[in-house]
Amino acid sequence: YWYGLAPVVEQVRSAIQLGEELTVRVLAGGEVAADVLAPWRVPTHGLVYAEELIDLTDLGLVEATAEEATLTLRVPADMTVWATGAWWNRAIEASGIVTVDPVVVLQDMSGGADVGDGASERLSDWIARR
């Protein structure tokens, strides 16, 4: 868990760029990825998936508790995240923020606190229409 003062979209973008420099795969998930796929709300928390733990202090972030964090770095045990993410980003010819596949993003959104703004439903409808 990490805390920073920069907007969470910038934190996610910077983590992805750092991953590229370190040759560690990093993909956006959660609210930022949902905003990339089907914009609905301004993201308040960043989530990135990484192949391994990486130190984000060079990005101006400090370690934090889960409650204080503005960015979560998740190292998934399930390797299919990388296969489906690679497929998805090729299928849409991703530019900018690369994301995990939309179903993982929906799972991220459904697993968090429901703020009652319909973001998860909007993303679900967007996936169904694809």
XYZ file of N, CA, C and O in Angstrom, residues 1 9 14 19-20 32 39 48 55 61 70 74 89 91 99 112:
64
model
N 0.839 -1.177 0.000
C 0.000 0.000 0.000
C 0.882 1.238 0.000
O 1.868 1.312 0.730
N -4.623 8.872 -10.963
C -4.368 8.482 -12.359
C -2.887 8.668 -12.673
O -2.268 7.817 -13.320
N 2.511 6.540 -13.569
C 3.924 6.518 -13.174
C 4.374 5.116 -12.785
O 5.497 4.710 -13.110
N 7.480 0.318 -14.150
C 7.519 -1.099 -14.510
C 8.194 -1.321 -15.852
O 9.004 -2.229 -16.003
N 7.876 -0.469 -16.822
C 8.510 -0.579 -18.140
C 10.019 -0.402 -18.027
O 10.781 -1.148 -18.643
N -9.155 3.306 -11.792
C -8.465 3.982 -12.901
C -8.718 3.217 -14.196
O -9.032 3.821 -15.229
N -15.664 5.611 -18.778
C -15.607 6.730 -17.820
C -16.959 7.007 -17.168
O -17.987 7.033 -17.829
N -2.719 -1.162 -9.145
C -1.938 -1.720 -10.239
C -1.597 -3.164 -9.916
O -1.419 -3.536 -8.757
N 9.547 -1.099 -5.705
C 9.646 0.020 -4.776
C 9.167 1.289 -5.480
O 9.737 1.696 -6.488
N 6.035 8.353 -3.596
C 5.056 7.654 -2.763
C 5.731 7.127 -1.512
O 6.929 6.847 -1.509
N -3.392 5.588 -1.300
C -3.969 6.147 -2.518
C -3.683 5.225 -3.704
O -4.295 5.364 -4.754
N -0.627 -4.759 -6.363
C -1.037 -6.144 -6.136
C -0.211 -7.070 -7.021
O -0.109 -6.862 -8.229
N -5.209 -5.882 -24.296
C -4.503 -4.685 -24.760
C -4.117 -4.786 -26.235
O -4.044 -3.766 -26.919
N -6.095 -6.488 -28.401
C -7.398 -6.412 -29.070
C -7.869 -4.973 -29.238
O -8.496 -4.640 -30.240
N -4.394 -1.750 -19.217
C -5.218 -2.264 -18.137
C -5.273 -3.790 -18.143
O -4.967 -4.426 -19.153
N -14.909 -3.589 -4.030
C -14.712 -2.403 -3.186
C -16.022 -1.927 -2.595
O -17.089 -2.504 -2.810
